[in-house]
Short mmCIF file of C-alpha atoms in Angstrom, two decimals:
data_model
loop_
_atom_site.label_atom_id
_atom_site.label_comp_id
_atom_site.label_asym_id
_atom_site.label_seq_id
_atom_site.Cartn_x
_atom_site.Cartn_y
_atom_site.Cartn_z
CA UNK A 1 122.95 90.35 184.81
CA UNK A 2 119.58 89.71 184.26
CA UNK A 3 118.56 87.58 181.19
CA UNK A 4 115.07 86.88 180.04
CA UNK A 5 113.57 84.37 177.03
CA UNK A 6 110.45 85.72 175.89
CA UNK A 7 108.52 83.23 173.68
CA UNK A 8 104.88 81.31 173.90
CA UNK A 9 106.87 78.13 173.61
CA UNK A 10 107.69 77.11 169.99
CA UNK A 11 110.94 75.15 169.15
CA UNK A 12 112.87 78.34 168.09
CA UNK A 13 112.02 79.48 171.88
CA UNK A 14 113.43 76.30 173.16
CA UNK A 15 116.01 76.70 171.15
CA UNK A 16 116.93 79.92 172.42
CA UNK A 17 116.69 78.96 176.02
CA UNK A 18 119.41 76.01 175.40
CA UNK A 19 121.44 78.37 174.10
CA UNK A 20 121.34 81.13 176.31
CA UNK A 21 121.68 78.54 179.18
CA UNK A 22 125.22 77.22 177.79
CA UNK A 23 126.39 80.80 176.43
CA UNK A 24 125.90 81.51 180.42
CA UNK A 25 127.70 78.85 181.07
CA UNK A 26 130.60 78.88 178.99
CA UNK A 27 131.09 82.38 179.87
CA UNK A 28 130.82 82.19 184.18
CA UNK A 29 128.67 85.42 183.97
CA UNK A 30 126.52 85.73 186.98
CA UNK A 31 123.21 86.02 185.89
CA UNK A 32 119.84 84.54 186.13
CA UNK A 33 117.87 83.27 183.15
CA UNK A 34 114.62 83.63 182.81
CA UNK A 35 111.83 82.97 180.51
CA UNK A 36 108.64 84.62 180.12
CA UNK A 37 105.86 82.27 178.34
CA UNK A 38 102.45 84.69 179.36
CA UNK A 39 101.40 86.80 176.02
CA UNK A 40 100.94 89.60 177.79
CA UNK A 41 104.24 90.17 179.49
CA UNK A 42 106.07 89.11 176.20
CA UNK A 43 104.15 91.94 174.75
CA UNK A 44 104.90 94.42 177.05
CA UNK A 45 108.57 94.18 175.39
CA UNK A 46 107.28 95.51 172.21
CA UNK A 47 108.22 92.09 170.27
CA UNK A 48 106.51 91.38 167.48
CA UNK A 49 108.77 88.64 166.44
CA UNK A 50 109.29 85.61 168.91
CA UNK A 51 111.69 84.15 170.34
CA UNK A 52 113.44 87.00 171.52
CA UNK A 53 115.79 87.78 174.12
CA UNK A 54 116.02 90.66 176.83
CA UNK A 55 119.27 91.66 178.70
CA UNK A 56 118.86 93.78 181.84
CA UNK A 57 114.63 95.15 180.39
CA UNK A 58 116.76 95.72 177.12
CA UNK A 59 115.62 93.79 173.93
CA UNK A 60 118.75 92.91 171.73
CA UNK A 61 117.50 89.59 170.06
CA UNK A 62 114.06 89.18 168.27
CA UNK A 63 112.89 86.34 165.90
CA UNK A 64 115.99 84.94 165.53
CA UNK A 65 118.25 81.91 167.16
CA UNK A 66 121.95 83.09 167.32
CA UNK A 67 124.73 80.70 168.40
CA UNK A 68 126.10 80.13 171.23
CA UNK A 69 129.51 82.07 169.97
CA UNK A 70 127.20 85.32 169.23
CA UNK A 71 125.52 85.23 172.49
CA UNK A 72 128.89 85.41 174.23
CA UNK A 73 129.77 88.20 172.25
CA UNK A 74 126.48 90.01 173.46
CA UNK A 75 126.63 89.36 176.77
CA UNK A 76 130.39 90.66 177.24
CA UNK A 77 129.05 93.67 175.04
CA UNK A 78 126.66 94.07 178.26
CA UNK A 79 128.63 93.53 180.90
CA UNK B 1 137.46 108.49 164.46
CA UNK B 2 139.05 105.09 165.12
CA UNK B 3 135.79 103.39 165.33
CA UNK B 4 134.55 105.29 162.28
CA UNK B 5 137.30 103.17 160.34
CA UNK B 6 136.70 100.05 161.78
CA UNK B 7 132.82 100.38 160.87
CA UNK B 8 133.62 101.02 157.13
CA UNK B 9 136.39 97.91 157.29
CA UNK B 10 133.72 95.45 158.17
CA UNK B 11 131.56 97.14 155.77
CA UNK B 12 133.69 97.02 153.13
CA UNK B 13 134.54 92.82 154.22
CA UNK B 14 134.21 90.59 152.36
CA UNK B 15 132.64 91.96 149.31
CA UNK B 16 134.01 89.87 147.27
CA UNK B 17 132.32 86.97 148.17
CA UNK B 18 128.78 87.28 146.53
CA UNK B 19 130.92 88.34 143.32
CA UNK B 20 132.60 84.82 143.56
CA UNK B 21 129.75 83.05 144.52
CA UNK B 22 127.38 84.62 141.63
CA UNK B 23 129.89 84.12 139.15
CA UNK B 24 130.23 80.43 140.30
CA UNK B 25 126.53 80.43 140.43
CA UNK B 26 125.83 81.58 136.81
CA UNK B 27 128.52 79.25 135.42
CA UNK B 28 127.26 76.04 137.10
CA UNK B 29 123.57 77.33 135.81
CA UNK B 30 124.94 77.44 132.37
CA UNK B 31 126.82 74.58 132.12
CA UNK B 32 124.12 72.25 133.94
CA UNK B 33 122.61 70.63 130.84
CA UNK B 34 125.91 69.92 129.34
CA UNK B 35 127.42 68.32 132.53
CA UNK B 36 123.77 66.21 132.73
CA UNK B 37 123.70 65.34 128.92
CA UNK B 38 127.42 63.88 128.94
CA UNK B 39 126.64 61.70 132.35
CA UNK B 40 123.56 59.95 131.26
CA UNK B 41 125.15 59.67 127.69
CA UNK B 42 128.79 59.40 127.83
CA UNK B 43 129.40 58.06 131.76
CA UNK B 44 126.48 55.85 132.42
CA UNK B 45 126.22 55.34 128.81
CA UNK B 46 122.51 55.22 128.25
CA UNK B 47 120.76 55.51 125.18
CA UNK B 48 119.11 58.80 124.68
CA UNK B 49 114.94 58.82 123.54
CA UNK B 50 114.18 55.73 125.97
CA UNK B 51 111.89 56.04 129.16
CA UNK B 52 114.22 55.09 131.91
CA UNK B 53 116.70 57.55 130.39
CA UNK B 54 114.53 60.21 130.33
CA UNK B 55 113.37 60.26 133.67
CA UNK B 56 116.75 59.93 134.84
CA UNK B 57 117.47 63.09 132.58
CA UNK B 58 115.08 64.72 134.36
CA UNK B 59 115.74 64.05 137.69
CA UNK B 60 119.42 64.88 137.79
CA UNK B 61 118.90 67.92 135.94
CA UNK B 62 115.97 69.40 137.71
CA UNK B 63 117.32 68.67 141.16
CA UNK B 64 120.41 70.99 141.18
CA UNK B 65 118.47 73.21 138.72
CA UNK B 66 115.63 73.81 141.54
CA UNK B 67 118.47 73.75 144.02
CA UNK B 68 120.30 76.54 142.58
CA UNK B 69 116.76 78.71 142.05
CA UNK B 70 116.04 78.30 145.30
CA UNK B 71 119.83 79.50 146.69
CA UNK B 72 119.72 82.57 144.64
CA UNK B 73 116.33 83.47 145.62
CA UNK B 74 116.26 82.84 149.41
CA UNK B 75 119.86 84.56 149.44
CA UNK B 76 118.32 87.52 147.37
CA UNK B 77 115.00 87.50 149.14
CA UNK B 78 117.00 86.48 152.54
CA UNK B 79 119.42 90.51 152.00
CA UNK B 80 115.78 92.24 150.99
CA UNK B 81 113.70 90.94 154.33
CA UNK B 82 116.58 92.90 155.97
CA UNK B 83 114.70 95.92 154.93
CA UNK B 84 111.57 94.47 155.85
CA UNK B 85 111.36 94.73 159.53
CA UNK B 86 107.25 93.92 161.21
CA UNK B 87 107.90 97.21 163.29
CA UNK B 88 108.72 99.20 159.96
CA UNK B 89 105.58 97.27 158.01
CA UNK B 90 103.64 97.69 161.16
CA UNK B 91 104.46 101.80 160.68
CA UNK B 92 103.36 101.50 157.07
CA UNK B 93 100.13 100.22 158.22
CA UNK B 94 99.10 102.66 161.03
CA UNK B 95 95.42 104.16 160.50
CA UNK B 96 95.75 103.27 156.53
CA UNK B 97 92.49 103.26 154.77
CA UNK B 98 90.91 100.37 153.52
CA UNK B 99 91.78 99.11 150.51
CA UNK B 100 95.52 100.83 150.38
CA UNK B 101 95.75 99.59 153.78
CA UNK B 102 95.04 95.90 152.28
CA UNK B 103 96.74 96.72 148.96
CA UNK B 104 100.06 97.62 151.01
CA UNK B 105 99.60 94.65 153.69
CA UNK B 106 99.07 91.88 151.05
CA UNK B 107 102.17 93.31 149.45
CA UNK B 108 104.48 93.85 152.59
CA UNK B 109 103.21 90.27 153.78
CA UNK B 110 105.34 88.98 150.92
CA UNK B 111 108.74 90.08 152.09
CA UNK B 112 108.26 90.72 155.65
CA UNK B 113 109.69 87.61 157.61
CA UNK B 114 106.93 85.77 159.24
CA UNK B 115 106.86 82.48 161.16
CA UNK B 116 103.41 81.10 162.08
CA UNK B 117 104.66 80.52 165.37
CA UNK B 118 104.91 84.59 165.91
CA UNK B 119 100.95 84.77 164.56
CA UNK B 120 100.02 85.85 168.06
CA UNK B 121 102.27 88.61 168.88
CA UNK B 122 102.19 89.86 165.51
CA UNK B 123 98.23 90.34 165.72
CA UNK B 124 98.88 92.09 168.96
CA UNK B 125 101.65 94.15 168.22
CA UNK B 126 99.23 95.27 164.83
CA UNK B 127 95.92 95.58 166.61
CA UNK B 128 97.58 97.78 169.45
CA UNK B 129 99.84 100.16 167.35
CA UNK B 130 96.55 100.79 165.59
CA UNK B 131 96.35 98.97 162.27
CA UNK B 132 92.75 98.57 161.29
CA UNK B 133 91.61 94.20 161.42
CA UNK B 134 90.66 93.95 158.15
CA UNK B 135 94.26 95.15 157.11
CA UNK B 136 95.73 92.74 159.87
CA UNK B 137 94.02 89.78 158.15
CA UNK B 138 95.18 90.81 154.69
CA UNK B 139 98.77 90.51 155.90
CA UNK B 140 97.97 87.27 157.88
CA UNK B 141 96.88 85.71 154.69
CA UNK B 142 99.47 86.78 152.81
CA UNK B 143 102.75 85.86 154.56
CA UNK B 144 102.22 82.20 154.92
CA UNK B 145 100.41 82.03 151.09
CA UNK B 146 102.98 83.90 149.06
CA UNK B 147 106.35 83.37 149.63
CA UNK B 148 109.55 83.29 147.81
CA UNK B 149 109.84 79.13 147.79
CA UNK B 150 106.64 78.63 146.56
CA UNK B 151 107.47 80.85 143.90
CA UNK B 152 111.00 78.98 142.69
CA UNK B 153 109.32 75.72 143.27
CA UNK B 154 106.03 76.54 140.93
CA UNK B 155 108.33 77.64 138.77
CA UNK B 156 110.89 75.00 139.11
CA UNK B 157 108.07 72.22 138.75
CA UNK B 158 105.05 73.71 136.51
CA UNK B 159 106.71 76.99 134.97
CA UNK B 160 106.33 80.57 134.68
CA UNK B 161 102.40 80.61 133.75
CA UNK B 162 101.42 79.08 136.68
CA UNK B 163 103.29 80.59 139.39
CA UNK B 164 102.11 83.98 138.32
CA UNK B 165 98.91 82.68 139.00
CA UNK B 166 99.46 81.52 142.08
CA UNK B 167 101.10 84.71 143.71
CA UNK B 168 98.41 86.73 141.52
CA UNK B 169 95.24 85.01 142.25
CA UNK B 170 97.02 84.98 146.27
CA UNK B 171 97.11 88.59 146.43
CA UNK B 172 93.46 89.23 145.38
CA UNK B 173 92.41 86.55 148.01
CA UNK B 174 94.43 88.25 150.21
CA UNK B 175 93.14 91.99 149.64
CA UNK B 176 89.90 90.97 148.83
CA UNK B 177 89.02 89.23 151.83
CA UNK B 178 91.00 91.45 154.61
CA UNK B 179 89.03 94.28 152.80
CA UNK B 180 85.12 92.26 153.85
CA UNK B 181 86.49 91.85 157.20
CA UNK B 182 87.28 95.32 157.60
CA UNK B 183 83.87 95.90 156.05
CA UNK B 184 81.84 94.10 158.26
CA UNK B 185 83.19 95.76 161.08
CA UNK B 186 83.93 92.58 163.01
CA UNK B 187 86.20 94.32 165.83
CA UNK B 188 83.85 93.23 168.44
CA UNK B 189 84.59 89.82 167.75
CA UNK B 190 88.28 90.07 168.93
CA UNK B 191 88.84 88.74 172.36
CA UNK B 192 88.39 91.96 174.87
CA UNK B 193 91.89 91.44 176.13
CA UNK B 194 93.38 92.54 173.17
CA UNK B 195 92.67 95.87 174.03
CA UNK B 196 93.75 96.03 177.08
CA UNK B 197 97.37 95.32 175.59
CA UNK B 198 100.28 97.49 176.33
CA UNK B 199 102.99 97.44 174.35
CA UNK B 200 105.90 99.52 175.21
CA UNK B 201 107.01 100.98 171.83
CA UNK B 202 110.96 101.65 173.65
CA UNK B 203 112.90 98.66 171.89
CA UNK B 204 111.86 99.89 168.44
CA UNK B 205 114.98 102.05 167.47
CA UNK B 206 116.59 100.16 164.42
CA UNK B 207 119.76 98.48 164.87
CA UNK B 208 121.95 99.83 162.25
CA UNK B 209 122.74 96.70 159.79
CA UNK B 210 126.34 96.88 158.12
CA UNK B 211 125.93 95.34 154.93
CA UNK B 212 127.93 92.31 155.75
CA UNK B 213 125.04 91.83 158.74
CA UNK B 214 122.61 91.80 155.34
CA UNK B 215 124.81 89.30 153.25
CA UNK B 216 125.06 87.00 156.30
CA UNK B 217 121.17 87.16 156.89
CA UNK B 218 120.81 85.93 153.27
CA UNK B 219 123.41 83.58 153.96
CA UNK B 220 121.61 82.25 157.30
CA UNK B 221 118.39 82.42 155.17
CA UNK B 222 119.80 79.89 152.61
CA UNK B 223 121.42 77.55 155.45
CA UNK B 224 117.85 77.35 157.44
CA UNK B 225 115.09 77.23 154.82
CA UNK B 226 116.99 74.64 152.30
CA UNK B 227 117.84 72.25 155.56
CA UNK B 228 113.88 72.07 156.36
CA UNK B 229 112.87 71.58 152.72
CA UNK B 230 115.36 70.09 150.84
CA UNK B 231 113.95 66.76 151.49
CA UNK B 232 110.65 67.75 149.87
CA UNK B 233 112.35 69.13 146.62
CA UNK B 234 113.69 65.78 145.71
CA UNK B 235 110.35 63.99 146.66
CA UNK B 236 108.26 66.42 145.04
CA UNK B 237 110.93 66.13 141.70
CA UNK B 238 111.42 61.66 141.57
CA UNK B 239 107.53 61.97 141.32
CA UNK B 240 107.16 64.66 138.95
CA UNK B 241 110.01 62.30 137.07
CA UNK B 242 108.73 58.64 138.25
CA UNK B 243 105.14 59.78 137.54
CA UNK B 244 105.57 61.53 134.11
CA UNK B 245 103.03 60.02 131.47
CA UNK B 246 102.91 57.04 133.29
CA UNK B 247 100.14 57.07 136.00
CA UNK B 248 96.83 56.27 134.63
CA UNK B 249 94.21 58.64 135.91
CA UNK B 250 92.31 56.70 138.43
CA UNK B 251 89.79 57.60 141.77
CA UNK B 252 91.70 60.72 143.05
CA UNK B 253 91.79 61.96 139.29
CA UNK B 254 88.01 61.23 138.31
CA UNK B 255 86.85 63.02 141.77
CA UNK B 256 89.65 65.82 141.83
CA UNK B 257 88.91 66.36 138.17
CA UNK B 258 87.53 69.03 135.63
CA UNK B 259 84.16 67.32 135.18
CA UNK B 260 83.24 67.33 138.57
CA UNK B 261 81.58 70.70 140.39
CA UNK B 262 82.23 69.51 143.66
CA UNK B 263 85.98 69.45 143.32
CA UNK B 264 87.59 72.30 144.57
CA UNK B 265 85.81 72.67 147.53
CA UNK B 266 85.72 69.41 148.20
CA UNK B 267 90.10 70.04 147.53
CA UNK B 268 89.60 72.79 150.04
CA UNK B 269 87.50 70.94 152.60
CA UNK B 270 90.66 67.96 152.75
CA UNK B 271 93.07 71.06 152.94
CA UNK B 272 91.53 72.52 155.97
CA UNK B 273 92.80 70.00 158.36
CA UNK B 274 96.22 69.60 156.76
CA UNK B 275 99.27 71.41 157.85
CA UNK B 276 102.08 72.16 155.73
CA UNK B 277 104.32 74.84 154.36
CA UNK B 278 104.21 75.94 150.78
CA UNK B 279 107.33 74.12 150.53
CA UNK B 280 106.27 71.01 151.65
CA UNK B 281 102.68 70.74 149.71
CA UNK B 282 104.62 71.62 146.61
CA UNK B 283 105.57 67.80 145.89
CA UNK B 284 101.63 66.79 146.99
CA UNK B 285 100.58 68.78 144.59
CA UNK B 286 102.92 67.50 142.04
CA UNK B 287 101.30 64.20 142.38
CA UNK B 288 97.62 65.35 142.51
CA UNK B 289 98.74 67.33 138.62
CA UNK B 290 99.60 63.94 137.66
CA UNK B 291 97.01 61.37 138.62
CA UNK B 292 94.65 63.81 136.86
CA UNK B 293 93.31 66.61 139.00
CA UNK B 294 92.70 69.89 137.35
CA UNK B 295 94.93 72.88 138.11
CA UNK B 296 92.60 75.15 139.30
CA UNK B 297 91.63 72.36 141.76
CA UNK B 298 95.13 71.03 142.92
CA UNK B 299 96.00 74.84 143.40
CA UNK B 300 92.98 75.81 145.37
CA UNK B 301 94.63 72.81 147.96
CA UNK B 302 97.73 74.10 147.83
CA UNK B 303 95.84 77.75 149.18
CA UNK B 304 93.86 75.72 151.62
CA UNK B 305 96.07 73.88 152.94
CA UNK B 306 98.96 76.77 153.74
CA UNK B 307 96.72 79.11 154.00
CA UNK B 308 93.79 78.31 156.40
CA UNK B 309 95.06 75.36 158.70
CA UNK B 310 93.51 74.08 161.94
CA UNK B 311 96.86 74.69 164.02
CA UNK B 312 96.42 78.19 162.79
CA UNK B 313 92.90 78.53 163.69
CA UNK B 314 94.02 77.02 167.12
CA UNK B 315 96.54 79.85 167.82
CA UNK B 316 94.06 82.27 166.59
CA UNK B 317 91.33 81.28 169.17
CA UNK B 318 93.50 82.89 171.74
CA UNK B 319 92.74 86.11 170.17
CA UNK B 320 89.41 86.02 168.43
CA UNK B 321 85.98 84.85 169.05
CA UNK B 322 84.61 82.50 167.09
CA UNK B 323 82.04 84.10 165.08
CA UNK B 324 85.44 86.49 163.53
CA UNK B 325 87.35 82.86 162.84
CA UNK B 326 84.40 81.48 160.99
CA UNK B 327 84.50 84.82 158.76
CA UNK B 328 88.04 84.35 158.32
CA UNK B 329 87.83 80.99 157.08
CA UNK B 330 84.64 81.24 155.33
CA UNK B 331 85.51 84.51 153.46
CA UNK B 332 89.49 83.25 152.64
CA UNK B 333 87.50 79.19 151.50
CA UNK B 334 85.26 81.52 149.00
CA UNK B 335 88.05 83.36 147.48
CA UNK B 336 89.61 80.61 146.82
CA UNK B 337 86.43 78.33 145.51
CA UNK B 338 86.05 81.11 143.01
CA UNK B 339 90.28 81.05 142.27
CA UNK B 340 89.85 77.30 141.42
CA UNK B 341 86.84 77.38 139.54
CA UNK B 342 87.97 80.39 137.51
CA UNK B 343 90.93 78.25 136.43
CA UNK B 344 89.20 75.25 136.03
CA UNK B 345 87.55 76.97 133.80
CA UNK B 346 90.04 79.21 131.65
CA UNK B 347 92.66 76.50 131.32
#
């Protein structure tokens, strides 16, 4: 699986990033996180709203932090 | 089929909830002055009419009486931003004429969630799909201006009258100076990248929101805002108590003040610099009301300060030259001049 953080680095993005890292985590998916800080890629997403959060060049999270618990949830959704 | 049910079951979840939570809400609203009166009178047994008692009143009633405001609103406003996606306001916005186009921005930039932070990819996103600058700006002024806590805290603190004010006089800065920007025809001023942006347009289909998802956004909404700013409420309400009557007008007062010209943009010149929500200048301004400065002036800070800041203009420079930031703030410092002197004036 193939996970990427899009945001220009503001807390929320950081944020994000933690939590993506230990959804991985608790989870033992194989995947590789990412995170994409250049403008330009971010906005080749179509976000408008950072941070935001791409499984497999799909969006499914934008402007928003969800917990650890949810991000589980979404990544066994994409599995 | 099966699915079909289990949609309309988590649909249908919980429902109950905001009725037992408004109904606890309106009781606790109505009995709030009671409950205070009988503590400060009957429990602590002080003796009603003197200072210290007074202040005390105030302070213990206005503190869950802002609290609760602020809960209902942020929940209410938290289930209505649902609706208010920036891809749907961004569709709104697409080739609209000037003036509508501002009109409609100013307005949408009041309920469409916005975080400074996102300033950048917002422009973009705008600016590519084809929404004219000027009508850009009008929503970039807007959101961080005009917001739903400012609102329950003017209202909380200095009542009705002037919170109207404040979201009214907002709005015509708003319109009135994305409107000269798109005017001037200052689209050569953006940085040339901007146009080379492409923005796929794919990931726009609308997840479907159950209305549970919408009661637990306003229920998120509550949790987040009111964790950042609670500390400010109860600063911003011991001085409105503390100071009540009881600080003598002295330097800030006679230089903020009505007789002086020079104040409000001399109030907008200290905003510039500063950085703060609305939330968070709210008990500032408090103090500024009581040592003496005029309303018009201590409002015209408030608008400088959340709504032209130098970590804004920072961000901004990625994106536009400099001769189209120095309109921006120029045009948005006028507006406001004119806000504070009208009221300076009037009240």
């Amino acid at each position: 699986m193939d996970i990427k953080i899009l945001g220009t680095g503001c807390p929320r993005c950081k944020a994000l990033e933690r939590a993506t890292i230990d959804a991985v985590k608790e989870t033992g998916l194989n995947a590789t996180v990412s995170k994409v800080e250049d403008i330009m890629e971010i906005m080749k997403f179509g976000v408008m709203t950072t941070p935001a959060l791409v499984i497999n060049g799909q969006v499914v999270v934008k402007g928003k932090v969800p917990s650890v618990n949810e991000l589980k949830d979404l990544f066994i959704q994409k599995l | 089929m099966r699915e079909k049910v289990i949609a309309i079951n988590r649909n249908m979840k919980g429902w109950f909830i905001p009725v037992i939570l408004l109904t606890l809400w309106i009781i606790t609203y109505w009995k709030l002055q009671p409950v205070v009166d009988y503590t400060i009178n009957n429990i602590f047994g002080l003796v009603s009419g003197k200072h210290l008692t007074e202040t005390l009143r105030f302070f213990i009633f206005e503190v869950p009486k802002v609290i609760l405001l602020l809960v209902l609103i942020i929940f209410i406003v938290g289930i209505i931003r649902t609706y208010f996606t920036p891809e749907k306001t961004r569709k709104v916005l697409e080739g609209k004429s000037l003036f509508t186009g501002n009109l409609l921005a100013s307005l949408l930039g009041i309920v469409t969630p916005f975080c400074s932070c996102s300033a950048i990819p917002l422009f973009l996103g705008f600016v590519e799909a084809g929404v004219p600058l000027g009508v850009t700006f009008s929503f970039l002024i807007a959101a961080p201006m005009i917001n739903e806590v400012a609102l329950v805290l003017l209202i909380g603190l200095f009542g009705w009258k002037v919170a109207v004010i404040y979201v009214g006089t907002g709005l015509v800065i708003a319109i009135f100076s994305g409107w000269l920007i798109g005017k001037l025809h200052l689209e050569k001023y953006v940085a040339e990248w901007v146009y080379s942006v492409k923005a796929s347009h794919e990931n726009e289909a609308e997840t479907k929101l159950l209305f549970y998802d919408r009661f637990r956004a306003g229920y998120e909404a509550v949790s987040e805002i009111l964790g950042k700013i609670w500390i400010y409420i109860i600063i911003g309400i011991a001085v409105g108590a503390g100071a009540h009557g009881y600080v003598p007008q002295d330097f800030l007062g006679s230089l903020l003040g009505k007789e002086n010209w020079y104040g409000v943009p001399l109030a907008i010149i200290m905003g510039i610099p500063m950085y703060s929500n609305a939330a968070g200048i709210i008990p500032i301004v408090s103090v500024l009301l009581e040592k003496g400065v005029s309303l018009g002036t201590a409002l015209a800070f408030m608008m400088s300060v959340v709504g032209l800041s130098l970590p804004e203009i920072i961000i901004l420079k990625k994106v536009l030259k400099w001769q189209l930031i120095t309109a921006f703030v120029g045009i948005v410092a006028i507006g406001i001049v004119f806000v504070g002197f009208i009221f300076n004036y009037v009240m």
